[in-house]
Coordinates of C-alpha atoms in Angstrom, one line a residue:
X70 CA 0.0 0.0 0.0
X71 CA 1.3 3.4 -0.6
X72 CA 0.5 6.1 2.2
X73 CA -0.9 9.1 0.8
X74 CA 1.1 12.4 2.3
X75 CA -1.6 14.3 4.2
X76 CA -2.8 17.6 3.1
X77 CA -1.5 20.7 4.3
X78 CA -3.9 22.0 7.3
X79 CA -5.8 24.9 5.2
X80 CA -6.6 21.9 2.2
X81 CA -8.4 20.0 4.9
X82 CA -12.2 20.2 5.5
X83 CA -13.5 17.0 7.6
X84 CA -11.8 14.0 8.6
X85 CA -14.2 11.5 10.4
X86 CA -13.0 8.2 11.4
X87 CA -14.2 7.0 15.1
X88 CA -12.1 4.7 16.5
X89 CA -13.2 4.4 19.8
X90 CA -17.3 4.3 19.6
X91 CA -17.4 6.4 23.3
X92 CA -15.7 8.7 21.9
X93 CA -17.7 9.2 18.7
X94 CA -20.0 12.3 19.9
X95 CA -17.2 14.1 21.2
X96 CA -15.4 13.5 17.7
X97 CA -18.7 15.1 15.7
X98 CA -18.9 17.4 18.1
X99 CA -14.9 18.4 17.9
X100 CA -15.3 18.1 13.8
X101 CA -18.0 20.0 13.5
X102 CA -17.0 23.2 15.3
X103 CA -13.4 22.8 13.6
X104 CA -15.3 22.7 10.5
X105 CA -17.5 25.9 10.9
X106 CA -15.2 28.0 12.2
X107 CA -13.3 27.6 9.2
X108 CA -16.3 28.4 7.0
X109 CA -17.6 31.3 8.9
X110 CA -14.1 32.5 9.3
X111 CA -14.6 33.1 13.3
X112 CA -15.3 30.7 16.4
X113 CA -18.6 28.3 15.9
X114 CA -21.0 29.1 18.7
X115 CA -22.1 26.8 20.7
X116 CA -26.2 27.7 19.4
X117 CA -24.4 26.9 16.1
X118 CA -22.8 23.8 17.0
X119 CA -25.5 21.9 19.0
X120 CA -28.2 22.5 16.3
X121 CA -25.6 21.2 13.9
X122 CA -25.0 18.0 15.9
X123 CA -28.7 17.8 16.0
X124 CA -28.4 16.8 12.3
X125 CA -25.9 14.0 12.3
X126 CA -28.1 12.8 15.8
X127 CA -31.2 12.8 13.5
X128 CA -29.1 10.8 10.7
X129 CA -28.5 8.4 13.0
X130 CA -31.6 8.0 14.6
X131 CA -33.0 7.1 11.1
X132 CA -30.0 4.3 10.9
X133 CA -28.4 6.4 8.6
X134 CA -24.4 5.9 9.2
X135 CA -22.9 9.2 10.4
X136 CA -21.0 9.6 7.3
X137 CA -24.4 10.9 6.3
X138 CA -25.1 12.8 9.2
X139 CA -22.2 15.0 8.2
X140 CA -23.0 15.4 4.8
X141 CA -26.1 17.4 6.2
X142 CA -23.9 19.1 8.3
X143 CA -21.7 20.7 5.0
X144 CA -24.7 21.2 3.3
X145 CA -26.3 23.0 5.9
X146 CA -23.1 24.8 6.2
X147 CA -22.8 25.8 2.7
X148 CA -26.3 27.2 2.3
X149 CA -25.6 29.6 5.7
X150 CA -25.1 33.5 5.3
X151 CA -22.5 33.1 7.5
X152 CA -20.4 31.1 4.6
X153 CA -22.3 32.8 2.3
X154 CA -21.3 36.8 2.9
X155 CA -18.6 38.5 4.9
X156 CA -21.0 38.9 7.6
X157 CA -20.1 42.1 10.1
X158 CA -22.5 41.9 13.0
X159 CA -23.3 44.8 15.3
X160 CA -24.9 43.1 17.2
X161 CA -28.9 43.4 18.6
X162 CA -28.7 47.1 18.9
X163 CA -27.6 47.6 14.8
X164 CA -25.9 51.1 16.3
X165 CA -24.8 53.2 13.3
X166 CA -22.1 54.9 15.3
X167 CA -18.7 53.4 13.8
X168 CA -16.9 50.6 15.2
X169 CA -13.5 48.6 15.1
X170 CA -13.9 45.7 13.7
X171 CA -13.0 42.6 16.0
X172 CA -9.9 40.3 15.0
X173 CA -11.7 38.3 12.8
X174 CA -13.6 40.7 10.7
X175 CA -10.9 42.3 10.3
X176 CA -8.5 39.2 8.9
X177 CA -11.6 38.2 6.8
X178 CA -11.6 41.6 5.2
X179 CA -8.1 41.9 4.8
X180 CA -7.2 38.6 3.3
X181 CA -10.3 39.0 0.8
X182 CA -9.2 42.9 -0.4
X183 CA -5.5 41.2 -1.3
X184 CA -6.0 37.3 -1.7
X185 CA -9.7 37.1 -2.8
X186 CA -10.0 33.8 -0.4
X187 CA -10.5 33.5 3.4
X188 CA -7.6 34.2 5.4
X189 CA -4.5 31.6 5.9
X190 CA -3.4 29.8 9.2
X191 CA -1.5 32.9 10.4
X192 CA -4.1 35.3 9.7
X193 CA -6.7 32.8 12.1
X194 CA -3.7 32.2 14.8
X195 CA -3.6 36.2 15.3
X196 CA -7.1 36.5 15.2
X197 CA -7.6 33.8 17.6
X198 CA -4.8 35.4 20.0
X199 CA -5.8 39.2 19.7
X200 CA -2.9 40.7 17.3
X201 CA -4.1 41.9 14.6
X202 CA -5.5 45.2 15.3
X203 CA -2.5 45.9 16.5
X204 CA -0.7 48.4 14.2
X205 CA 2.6 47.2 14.3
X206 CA 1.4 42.8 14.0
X207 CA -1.2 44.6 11.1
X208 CA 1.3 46.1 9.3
X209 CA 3.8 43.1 9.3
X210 CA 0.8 40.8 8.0
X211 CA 0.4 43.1 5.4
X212 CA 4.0 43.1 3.9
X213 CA 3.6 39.0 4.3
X214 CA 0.5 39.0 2.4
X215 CA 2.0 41.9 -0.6
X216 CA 4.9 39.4 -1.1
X217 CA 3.1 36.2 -1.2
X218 CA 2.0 34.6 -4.8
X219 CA -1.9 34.8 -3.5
X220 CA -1.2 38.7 -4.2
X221 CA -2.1 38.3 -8.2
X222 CA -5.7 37.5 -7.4
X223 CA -5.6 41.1 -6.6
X224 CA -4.0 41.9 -9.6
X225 CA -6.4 40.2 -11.7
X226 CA -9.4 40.9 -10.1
X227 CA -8.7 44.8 -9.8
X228 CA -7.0 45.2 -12.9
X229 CA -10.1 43.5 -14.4
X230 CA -12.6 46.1 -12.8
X231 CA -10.3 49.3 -12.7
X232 CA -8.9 48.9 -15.9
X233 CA -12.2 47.6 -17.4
X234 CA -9.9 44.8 -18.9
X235 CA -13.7 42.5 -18.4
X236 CA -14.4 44.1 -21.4
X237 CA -11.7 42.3 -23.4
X238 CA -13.9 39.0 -23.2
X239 CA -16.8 40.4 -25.1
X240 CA -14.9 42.5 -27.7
X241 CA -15.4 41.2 -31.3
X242 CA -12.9 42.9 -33.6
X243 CA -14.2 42.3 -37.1
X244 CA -12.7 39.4 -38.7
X245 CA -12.4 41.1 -41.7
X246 CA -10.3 43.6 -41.1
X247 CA -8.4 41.9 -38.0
X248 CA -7.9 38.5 -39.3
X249 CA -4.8 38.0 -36.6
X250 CA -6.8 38.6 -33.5
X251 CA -7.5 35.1 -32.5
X252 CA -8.5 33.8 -29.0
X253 CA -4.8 33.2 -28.0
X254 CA -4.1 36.7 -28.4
X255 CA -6.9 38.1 -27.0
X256 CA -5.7 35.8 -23.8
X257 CA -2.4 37.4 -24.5
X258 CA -3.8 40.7 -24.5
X259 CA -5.3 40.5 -20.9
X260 CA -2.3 38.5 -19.7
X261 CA 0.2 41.1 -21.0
X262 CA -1.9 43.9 -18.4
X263 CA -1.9 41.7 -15.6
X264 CA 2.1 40.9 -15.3
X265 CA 2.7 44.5 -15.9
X266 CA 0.5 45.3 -13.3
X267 CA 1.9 42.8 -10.9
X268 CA 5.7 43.9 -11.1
X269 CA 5.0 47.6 -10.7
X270 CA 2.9 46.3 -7.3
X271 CA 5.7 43.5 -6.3
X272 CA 8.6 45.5 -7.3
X273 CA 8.0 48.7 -6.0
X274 CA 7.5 51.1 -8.7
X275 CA 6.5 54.6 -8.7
X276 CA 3.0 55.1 -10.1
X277 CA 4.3 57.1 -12.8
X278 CA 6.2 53.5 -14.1
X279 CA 2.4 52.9 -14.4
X280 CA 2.1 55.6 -17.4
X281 CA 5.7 55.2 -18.8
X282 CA 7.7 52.6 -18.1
X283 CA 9.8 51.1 -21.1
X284 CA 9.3 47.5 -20.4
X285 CA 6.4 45.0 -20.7
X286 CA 5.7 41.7 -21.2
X287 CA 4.7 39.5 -24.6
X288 CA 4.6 36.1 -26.2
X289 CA 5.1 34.9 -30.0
X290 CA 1.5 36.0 -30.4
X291 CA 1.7 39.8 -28.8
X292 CA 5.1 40.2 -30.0
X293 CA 3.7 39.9 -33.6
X294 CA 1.7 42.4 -33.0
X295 CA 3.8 44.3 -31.4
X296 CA 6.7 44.1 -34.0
X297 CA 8.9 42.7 -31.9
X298 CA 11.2 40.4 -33.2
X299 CA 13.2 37.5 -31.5
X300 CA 10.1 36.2 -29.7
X301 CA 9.1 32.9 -29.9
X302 CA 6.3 30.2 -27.9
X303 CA 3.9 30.9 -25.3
X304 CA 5.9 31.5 -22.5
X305 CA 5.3 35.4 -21.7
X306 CA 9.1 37.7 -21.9
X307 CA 9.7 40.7 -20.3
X308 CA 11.0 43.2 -22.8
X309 CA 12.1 46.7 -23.0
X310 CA 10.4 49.4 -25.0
X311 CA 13.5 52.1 -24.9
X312 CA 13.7 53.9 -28.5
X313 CA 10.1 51.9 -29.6
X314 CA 7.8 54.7 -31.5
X315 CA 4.7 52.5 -29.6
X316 CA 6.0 53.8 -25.7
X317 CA 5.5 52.1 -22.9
X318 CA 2.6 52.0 -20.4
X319 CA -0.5 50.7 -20.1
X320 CA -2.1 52.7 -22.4
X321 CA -0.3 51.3 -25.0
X322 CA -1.4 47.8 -24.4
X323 CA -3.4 45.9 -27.0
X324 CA -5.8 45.1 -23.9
X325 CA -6.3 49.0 -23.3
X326 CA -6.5 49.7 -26.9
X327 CA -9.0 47.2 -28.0
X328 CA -11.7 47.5 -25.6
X329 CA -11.8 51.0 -26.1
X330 CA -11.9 50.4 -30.1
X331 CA -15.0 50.0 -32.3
X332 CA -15.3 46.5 -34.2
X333 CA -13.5 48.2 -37.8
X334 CA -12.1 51.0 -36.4
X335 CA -10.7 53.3 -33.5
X336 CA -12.5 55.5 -31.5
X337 CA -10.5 58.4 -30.5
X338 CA -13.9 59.5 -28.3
X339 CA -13.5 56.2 -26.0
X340 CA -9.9 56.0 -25.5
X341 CA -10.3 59.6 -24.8
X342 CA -13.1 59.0 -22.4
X343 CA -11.2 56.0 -21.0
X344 CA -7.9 58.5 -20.3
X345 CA -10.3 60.6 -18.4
X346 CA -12.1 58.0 -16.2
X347 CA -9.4 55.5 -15.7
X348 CA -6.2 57.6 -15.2
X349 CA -7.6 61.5 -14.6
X350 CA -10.6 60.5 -12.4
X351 CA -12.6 62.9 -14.5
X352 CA -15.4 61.2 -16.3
X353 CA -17.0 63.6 -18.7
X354 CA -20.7 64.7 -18.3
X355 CA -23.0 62.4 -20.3
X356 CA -23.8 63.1 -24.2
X357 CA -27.1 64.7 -25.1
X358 CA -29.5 62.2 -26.1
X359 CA -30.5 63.7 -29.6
X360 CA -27.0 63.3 -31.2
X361 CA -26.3 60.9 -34.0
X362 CA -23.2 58.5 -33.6
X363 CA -20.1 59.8 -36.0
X364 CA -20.6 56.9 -38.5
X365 CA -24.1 58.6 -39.2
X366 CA -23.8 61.8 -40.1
X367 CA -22.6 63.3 -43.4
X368 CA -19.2 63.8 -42.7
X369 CA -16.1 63.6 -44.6
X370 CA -12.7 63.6 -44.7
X371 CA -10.0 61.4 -41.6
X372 CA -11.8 60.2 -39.0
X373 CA -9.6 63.0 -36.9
X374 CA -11.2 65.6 -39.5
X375 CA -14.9 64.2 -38.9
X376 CA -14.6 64.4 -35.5
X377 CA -13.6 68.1 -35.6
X378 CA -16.6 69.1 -38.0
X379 CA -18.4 66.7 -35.2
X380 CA -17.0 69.3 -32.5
X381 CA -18.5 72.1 -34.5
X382 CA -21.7 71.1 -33.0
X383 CA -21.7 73.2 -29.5
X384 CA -23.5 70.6 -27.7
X385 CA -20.8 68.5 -28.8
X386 CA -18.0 69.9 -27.9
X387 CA -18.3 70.2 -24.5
X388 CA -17.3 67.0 -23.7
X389 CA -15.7 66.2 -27.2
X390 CA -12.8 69.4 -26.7
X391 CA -11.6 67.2 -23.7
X392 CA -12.0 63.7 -24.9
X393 CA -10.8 63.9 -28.5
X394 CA -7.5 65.3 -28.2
X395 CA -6.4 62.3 -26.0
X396 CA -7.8 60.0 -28.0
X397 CA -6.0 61.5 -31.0
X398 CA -2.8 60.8 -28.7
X399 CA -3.6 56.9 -29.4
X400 CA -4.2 57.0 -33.4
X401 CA -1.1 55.8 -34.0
X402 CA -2.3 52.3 -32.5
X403 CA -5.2 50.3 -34.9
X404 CA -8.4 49.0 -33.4
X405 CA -6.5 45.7 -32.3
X406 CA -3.0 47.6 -30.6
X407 CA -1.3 47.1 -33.9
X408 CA 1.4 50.3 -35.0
X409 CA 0.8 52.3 -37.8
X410 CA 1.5 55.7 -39.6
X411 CA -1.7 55.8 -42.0
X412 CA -5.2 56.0 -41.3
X413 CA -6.0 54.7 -44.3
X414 CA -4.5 56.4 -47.5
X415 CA -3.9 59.4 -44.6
X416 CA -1.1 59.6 -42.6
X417 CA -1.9 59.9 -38.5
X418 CA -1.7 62.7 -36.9
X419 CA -1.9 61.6 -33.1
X420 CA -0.9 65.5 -31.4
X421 CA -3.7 66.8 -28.9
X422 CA -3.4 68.2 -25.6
X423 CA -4.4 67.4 -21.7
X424 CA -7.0 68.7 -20.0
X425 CA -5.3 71.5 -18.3
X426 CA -3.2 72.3 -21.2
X427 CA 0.3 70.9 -21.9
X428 CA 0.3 69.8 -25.5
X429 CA 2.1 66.2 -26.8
X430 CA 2.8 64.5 -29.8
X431 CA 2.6 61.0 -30.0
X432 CA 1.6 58.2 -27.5
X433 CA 5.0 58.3 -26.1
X434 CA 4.6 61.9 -25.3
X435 CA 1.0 60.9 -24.1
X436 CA 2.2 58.9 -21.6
X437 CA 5.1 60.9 -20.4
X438 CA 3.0 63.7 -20.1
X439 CA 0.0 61.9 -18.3
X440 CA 3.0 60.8 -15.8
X441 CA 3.5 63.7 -14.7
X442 CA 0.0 64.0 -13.4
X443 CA 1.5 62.2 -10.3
X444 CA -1.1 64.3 -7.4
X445 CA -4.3 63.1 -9.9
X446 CA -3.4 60.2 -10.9
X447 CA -2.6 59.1 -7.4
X448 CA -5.8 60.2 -6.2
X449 CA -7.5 58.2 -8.7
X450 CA -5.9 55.1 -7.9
X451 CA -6.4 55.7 -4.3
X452 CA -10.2 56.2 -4.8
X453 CA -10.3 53.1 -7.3
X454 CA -8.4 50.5 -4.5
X455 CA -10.4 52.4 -1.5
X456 CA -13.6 51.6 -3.5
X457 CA -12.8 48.1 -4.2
X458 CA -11.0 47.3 -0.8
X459 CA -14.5 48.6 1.2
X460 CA -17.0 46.4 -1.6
X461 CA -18.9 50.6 -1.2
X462 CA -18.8 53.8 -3.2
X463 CA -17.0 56.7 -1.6
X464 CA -18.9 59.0 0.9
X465 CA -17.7 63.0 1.8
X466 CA -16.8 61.8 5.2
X467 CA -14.0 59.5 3.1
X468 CA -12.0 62.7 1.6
X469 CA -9.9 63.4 5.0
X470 CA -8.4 60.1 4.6
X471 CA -8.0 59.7 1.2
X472 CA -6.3 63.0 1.2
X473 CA -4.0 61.7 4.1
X474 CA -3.5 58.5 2.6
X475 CA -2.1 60.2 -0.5
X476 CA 0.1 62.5 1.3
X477 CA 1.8 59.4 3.1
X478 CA 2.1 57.6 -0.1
X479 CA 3.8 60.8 -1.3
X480 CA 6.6 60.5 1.9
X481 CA 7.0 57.4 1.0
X482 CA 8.1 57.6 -3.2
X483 CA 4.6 57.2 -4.8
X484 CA 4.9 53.4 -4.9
X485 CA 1.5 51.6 -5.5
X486 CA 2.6 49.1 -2.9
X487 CA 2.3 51.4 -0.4
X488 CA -1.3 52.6 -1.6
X489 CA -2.7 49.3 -1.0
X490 CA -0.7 49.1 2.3
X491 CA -1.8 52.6 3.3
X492 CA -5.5 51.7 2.7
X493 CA -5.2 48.1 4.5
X494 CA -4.3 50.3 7.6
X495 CA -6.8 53.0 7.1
X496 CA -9.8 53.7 9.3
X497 CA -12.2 53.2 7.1
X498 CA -11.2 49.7 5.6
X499 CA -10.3 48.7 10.0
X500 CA -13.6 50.3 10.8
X501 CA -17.3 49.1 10.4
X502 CA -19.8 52.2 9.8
X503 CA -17.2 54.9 8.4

């Protein structure tokens, strides 16, 4: 026979096997409370427990063998709010005056805001001792939990709702005119986004690297695309951008670029519009109801010259003067993230200007010059990871801390490691009610 290795403590669930029968209640009764304290990610009561033995007794009472009992035990289990939500209780009273979360809240919400899974063994052993509210035992959990691999779920999960990069799965770039975007690249296109993302978190990078970095990562497929020779299989490369027309920075990943594309063409108006919600924090106000889309109305000429006789239209152009000219910053880049230098039988002309008024030429310039946006882009970001850290929209009693979160950050470099560390240890995420 060969012995199987056991499974490491946080892969177990039940293990039943009496071998003494006098001792068989107290091994239900021992299993069970192991077993939902683990689901409801805090100490089984004892209410919880006895009305859960009640079902393997009532299993057994019907000659049932307890194997069975405890099967209605996990189901019952799995069906509860408790395993079902992140449940905070206030108790009887419900008071709406804030409160610290206890221990266990607290690891609960802190392991799901960076692992997206219930907390570990060491998160459980402070929680079950006391130590983690405290600052310094918080703060040290937090490092562990930034440098361990369960971090990317982070990374893919916010990148996916920040970043909109969701989106990428329902895009449907016309086969006509995009015959290389296949399913492998559109899986390299996503994948691309997420290890960028991940080294400027695990290595420390300022968040400017986020706008202009001259690195980033591709397989045979994206480096195709890309242009960039010496690139071969599936296995992902990091590779440097330095003295590549296309820049560097997300906004010059296929990912970015496509789902803000139409299907046969770009669309200057929702890259632009993406710029401004994604990296500005500015959303423009919404478009009037009675205006036809571009492709139907009489217009002639580039697309960047139909857009401007677009403009001409003053209920147009109130949002249009700030979105177009940074969408005109990304014409250089097809609907797909491909490079090119004609529009057609046209050659590109990707100059515009930001909001406030510095003027750039090229995506390259784009992204240098959105870098040095540092105060408002940080501010975005922090609003973006407070928002998805708290699972709530953003309240006016929330701008004293994100203004001092961002001023630490600032003392600190303007790393995005130390935005999601400065948020884990902020009063809102360690309180219930702010």
């Amino acid at each position: 026979n060969v012995e199987t290795p056991p499974l490491p403590r946080s892969h177990q669930i039940l293990f039943f096997q009496p071998i003494r029968p006098e001792s068989v209640d107290q091994d239900i009764r021992a299993i069970i409370e192991r077993f939902v304290s683990r689901a409801y990610r805090r100490p089984a009561t004892s209410n919880e427990v006895d009305r859960l033995v009640q079902l393997v007794q009532l299993a057994r009472d019907q000659k049932e063998p307890v194997e069975r009992g405890m099967q209605l035990v996990v189901e019952a289990v799995l069906a509860s709010p408790h395993f079902l939500f992140k449940v905070e209780d206030d108790g009887e009273g419900n008071s709406a005056e804030p409160r610290e979360l206890n221990d266990f809240e607290l690891a609960t919400r802190l392991s799901y805001f960076l692992w997206n899974s219930m907390p570990d063994d060491r998160l459980f052993e402070l929680a079950r001792e006391g130590k983690l509210r405290d600052p310094v035992t918080l703060s040290a959990e937090i490092d562990r939990m930034l440098a361990d691999d369960k971090i990317l779920a982070f990374v893919e999960n916010f990148a996916g709702q920040w970043l909109q990069l969701r989106n990428l799965e329902v895009r449907q770039p016309d086969k006509d005119r995009f015959p290389e975007f296949t399913e492998k690249l559109r899986g390299a296109m996503r994948r691309e986004t997420e290890l960028f993302f991940a080294s400027v978190l695990r290595e420390r990078k300022q968040l400017s690297d986020f706008l202009s970095a001259d690195y980033t990562f591709v397989n045979e497929p994206l480096a195709k695309l890309y242009g960039i020779e010496g690139i071969t299989g599936d296995e992902f490369q990091r590779v440097s951008l330095a003295n590549k027309p296309r820049g560097g920075g997300v906004l010059t990943h296929a990912s970015v670029l496509t789902i803000t594309s139409d299907p046969t063409r770009t669309s200057p108006v929702k890259r632009g519009k993406w710029v401004m919600e994604t990296i500005l924090g500015s959303p423009p106000p919404a478009a009037p109801a009675d205006v036809p889309e571009l492709d139907k109305q009489q217009l002639t000429g580039t697309l960047r010259q139909r857009m401007e006789q677009h403009r001409a239209n003053p209920a147009c152009a109130t949002c249009h003067d700030l979105m177009d000219p940074l969408g005109f910053g990304l014409e250089n880049f097809n609907a797909i993230g491909g490079w090119r230098d004609k529009d057609g039988e046209y050659p590109v002309d990707a100059s515009g200007k930001l909001p406030d008024g510095p003027e750039f030429n090229g995506p390259r310039d784009l992204s240098q010059k959105l870098a040095l946006q540092k105060d408002l882009f940080l501010r975005t970001i922090t609003e973006k990871i407070l928002v998805y850290a708290l699972g709530r929209g953003l309240e006016l009693y929330d701008e004293c801390e994100i203004i001092g979160i961002c001023q630490r950050v600032t003392e600190k470099g303007g790393h995005l490691a130390d935005v999601v560390r400065e948020i884990a240890l902020s009063r809102p995420f360690r309180f219930r009610g702010e």
